[in-house]
Coordinates of C-alpha atoms and ligand atoms in Angstrom, one line a residue:
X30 CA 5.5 -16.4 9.3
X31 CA 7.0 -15.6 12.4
X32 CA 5.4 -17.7 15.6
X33 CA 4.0 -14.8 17.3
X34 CA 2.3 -13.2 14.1
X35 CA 1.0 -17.1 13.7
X36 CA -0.2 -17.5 17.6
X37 CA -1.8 -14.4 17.3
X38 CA -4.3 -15.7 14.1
X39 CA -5.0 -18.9 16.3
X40 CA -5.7 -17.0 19.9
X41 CA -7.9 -14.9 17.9
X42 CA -10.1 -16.6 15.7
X43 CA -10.1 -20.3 17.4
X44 CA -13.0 -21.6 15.0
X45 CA -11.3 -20.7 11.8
X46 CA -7.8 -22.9 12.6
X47 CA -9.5 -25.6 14.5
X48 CA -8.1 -29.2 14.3
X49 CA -4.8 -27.7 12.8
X50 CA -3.3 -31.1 13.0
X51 CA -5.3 -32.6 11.1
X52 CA -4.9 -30.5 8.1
X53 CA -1.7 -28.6 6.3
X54 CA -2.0 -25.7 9.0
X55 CA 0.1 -28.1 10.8
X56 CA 3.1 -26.9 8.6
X57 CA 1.7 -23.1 9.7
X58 CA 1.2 -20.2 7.8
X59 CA 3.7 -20.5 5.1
X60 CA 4.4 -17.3 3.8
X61 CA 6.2 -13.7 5.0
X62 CA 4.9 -11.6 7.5
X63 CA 4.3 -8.5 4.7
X64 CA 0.6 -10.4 4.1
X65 CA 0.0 -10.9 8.2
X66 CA -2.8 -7.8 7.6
X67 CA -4.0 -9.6 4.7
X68 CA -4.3 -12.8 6.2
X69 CA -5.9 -11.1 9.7
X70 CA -8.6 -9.5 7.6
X71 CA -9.6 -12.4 5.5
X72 CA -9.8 -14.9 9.1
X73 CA -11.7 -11.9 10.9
X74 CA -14.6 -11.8 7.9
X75 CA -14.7 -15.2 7.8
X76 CA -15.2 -16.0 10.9
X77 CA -18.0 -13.5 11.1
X78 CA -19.7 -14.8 8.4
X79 CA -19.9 -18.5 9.1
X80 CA -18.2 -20.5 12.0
X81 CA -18.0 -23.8 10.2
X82 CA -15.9 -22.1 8.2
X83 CA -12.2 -24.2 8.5
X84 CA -8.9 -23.0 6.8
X85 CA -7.1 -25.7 5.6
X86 CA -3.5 -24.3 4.2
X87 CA -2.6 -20.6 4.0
X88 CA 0.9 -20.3 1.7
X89 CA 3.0 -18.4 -0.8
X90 CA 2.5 -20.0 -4.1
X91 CA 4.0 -18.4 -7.5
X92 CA 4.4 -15.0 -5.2
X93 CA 0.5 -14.8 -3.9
X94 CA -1.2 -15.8 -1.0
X95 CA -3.4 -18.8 -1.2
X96 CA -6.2 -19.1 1.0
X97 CA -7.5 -23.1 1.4
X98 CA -10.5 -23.2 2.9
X99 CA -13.2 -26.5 3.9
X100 CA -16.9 -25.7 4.2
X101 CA -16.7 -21.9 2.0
X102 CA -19.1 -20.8 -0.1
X103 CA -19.4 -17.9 -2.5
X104 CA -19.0 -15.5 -0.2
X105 CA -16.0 -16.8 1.3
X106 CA -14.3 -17.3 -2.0
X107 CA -15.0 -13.6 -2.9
X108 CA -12.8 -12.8 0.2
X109 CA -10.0 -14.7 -0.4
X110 CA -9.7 -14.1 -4.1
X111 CA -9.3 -10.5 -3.4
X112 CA -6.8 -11.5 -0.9
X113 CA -5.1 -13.3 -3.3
X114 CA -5.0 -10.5 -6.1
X115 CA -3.9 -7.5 -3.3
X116 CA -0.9 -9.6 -2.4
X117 CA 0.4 -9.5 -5.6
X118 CA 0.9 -6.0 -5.2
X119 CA 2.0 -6.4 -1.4
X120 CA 5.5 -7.5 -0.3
X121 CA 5.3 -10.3 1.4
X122 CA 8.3 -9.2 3.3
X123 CA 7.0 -5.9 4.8
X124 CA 3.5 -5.6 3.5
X125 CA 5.0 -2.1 1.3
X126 CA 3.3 -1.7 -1.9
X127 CA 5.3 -3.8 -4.6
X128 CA 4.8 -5.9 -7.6
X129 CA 5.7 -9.7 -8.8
X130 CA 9.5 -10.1 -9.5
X131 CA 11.2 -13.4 -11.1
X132 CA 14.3 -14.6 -9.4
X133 CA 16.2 -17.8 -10.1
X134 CA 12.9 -19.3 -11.6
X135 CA 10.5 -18.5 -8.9
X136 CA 8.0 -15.6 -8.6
X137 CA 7.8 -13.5 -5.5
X138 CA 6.2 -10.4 -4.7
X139 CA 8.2 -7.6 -3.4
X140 CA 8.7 -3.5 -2.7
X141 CA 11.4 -1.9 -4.5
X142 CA 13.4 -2.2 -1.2
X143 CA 13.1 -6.3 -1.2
X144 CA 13.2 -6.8 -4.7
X145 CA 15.6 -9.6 -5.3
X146 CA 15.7 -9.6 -9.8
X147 CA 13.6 -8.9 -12.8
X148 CA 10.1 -7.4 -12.1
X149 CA 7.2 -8.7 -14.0
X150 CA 4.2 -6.5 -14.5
X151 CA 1.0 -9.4 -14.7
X152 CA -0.9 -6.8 -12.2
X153 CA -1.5 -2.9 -14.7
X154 CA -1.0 -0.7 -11.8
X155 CA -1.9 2.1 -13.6
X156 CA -4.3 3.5 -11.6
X157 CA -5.6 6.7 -14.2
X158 CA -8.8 4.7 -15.0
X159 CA -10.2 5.4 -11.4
X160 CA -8.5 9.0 -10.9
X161 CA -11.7 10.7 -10.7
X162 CA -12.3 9.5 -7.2
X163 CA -9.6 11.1 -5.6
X164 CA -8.0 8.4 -3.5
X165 CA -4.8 8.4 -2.3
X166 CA -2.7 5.6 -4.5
X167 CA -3.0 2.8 -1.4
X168 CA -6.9 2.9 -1.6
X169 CA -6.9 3.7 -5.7
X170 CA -5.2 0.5 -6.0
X171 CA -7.7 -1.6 -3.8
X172 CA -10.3 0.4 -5.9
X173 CA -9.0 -0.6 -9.1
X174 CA -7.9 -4.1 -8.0
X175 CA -11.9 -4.6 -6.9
X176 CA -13.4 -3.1 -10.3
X177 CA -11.1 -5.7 -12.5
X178 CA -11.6 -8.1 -10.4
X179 CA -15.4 -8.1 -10.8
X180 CA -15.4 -7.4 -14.3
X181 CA -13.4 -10.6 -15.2
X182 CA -15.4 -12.7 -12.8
X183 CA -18.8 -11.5 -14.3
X184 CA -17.2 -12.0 -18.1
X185 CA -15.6 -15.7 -17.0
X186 CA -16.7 -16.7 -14.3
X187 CA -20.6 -16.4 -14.0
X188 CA -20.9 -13.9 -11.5
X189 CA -24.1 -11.6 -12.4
X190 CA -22.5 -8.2 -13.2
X191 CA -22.8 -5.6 -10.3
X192 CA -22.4 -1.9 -9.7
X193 CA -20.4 -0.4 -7.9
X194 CA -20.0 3.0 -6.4
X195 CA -17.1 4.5 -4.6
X196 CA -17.4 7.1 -2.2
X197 CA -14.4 8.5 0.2
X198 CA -17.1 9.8 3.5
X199 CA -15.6 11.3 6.9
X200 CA -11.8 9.6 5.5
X201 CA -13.3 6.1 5.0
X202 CA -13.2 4.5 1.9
X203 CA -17.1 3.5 1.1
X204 CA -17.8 1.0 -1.3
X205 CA -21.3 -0.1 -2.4
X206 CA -22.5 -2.3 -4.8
X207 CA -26.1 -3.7 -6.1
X208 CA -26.7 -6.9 -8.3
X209 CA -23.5 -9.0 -7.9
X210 CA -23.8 -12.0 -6.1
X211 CA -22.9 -13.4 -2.8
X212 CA -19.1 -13.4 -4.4
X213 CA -19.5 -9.6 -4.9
X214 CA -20.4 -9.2 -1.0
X215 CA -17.3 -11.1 -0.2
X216 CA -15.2 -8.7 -2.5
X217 CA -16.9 -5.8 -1.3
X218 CA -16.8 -6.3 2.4
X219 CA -13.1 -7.2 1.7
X220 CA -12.0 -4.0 0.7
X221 CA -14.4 -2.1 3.1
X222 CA -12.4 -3.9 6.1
X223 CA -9.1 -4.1 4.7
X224 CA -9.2 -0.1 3.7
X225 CA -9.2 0.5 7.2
X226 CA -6.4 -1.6 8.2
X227 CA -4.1 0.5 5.5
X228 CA -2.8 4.0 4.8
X229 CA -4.9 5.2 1.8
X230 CA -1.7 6.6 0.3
X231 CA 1.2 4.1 1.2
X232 CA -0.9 1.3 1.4
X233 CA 1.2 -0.1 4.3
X234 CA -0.8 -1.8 7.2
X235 CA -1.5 0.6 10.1
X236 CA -0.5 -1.2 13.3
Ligands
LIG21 ZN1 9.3 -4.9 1.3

């Protein structure tokens, strides 16, 4: 990531990348600056939620961002798994919509624009099943993303099932949610933030 995008993380949310020496932040954040607005809104909600909270390593690995963190809990790793499933869709070049492509053995994740060889479709971006809301594709996506993400964590994973309402009020995307667990507040308030922080049809980060 480029130094400034990186200074920028640490002048911001000092509690979160304390003591960087003394963990694998002292390689930096090693991935492309397409994830910066992922990474910003994952550090800004945890940081809110709990400052003992410590990230330990933030990279690329197999073409999605990995979040490493010391002293999480369940709601912290509701954040940062959603984090990890968006950036499979979001080029870690320029943060444009794209999928997971192969190339010479490794997996990236990549617009059509950056795509260096032969995409692989893990992530069904068919996004029909929540058409009824009426989202542009950027926010249908998160939408979509969110609802298979919950389902497979309460079928696998033990999280208590929840449910979940979507509501698009005064051009915000509203998401609520009862039963779940303190994982499902993490996903929730994940998408809630990082909504915001994109256009609801391109789903490129707003500056
Ligand atoms: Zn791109």
């Amino acid at each position: 990531m480029t130094e400034d995008l990186e200074e920028k993380l640490y002048r911001d949310y000092p509690s979160l990348y304390r003591n960087r020496q003394q963990t694998l932040m002292s390689e930096g954040v090693s991935c492309g600056d397409g994830w910066f607005a992922l990474i910003d809104a994952v550090s800004f909600l945890l940081s809110k939620h709990d400052q003992k909270i410590r990230v330990e390593q933030v990279k690329e690995k197999l073409g999605a961002l990995n979040f490493y963190v010391q002293f999480g809990d369940k709601y912290s790793t509701g954040i940062t798994m959603l984090a990890y499933m968006i950036s499979q869709v979001t080029c870690e070049i320029c943060g444009s919509l794209g999928a997971r492509y192969e190339h010479q053995g490794w997996l990236t994740t990549r617009c059509p624009c950056h795509r260096p060889g032969h995409e692989i479709r893990e992530i069904d971006v068919d996004c029909s099943s929540v058409d009824d809301l009426e989202l542009g594709f950027g926010w249908a996506l998160l939408v979509k993303i969110l609802l298979d993400s919950a389902k497979w964590h309460t079928e696998h994973n033990a999280m208590p099932a929840a449910t979940i309402s979507v509501k698009k009020i005064d051009g915000q995307l509203l998401v609520e949610y009862s039963n779940g667990n303190e994982m499902t507040r993490g996903m929730v308030d994940f998408i809630n933030f990082y909504a915001r922080r994109i256009d609801e049809c391109s789903g490129q980060p707003i500056e």
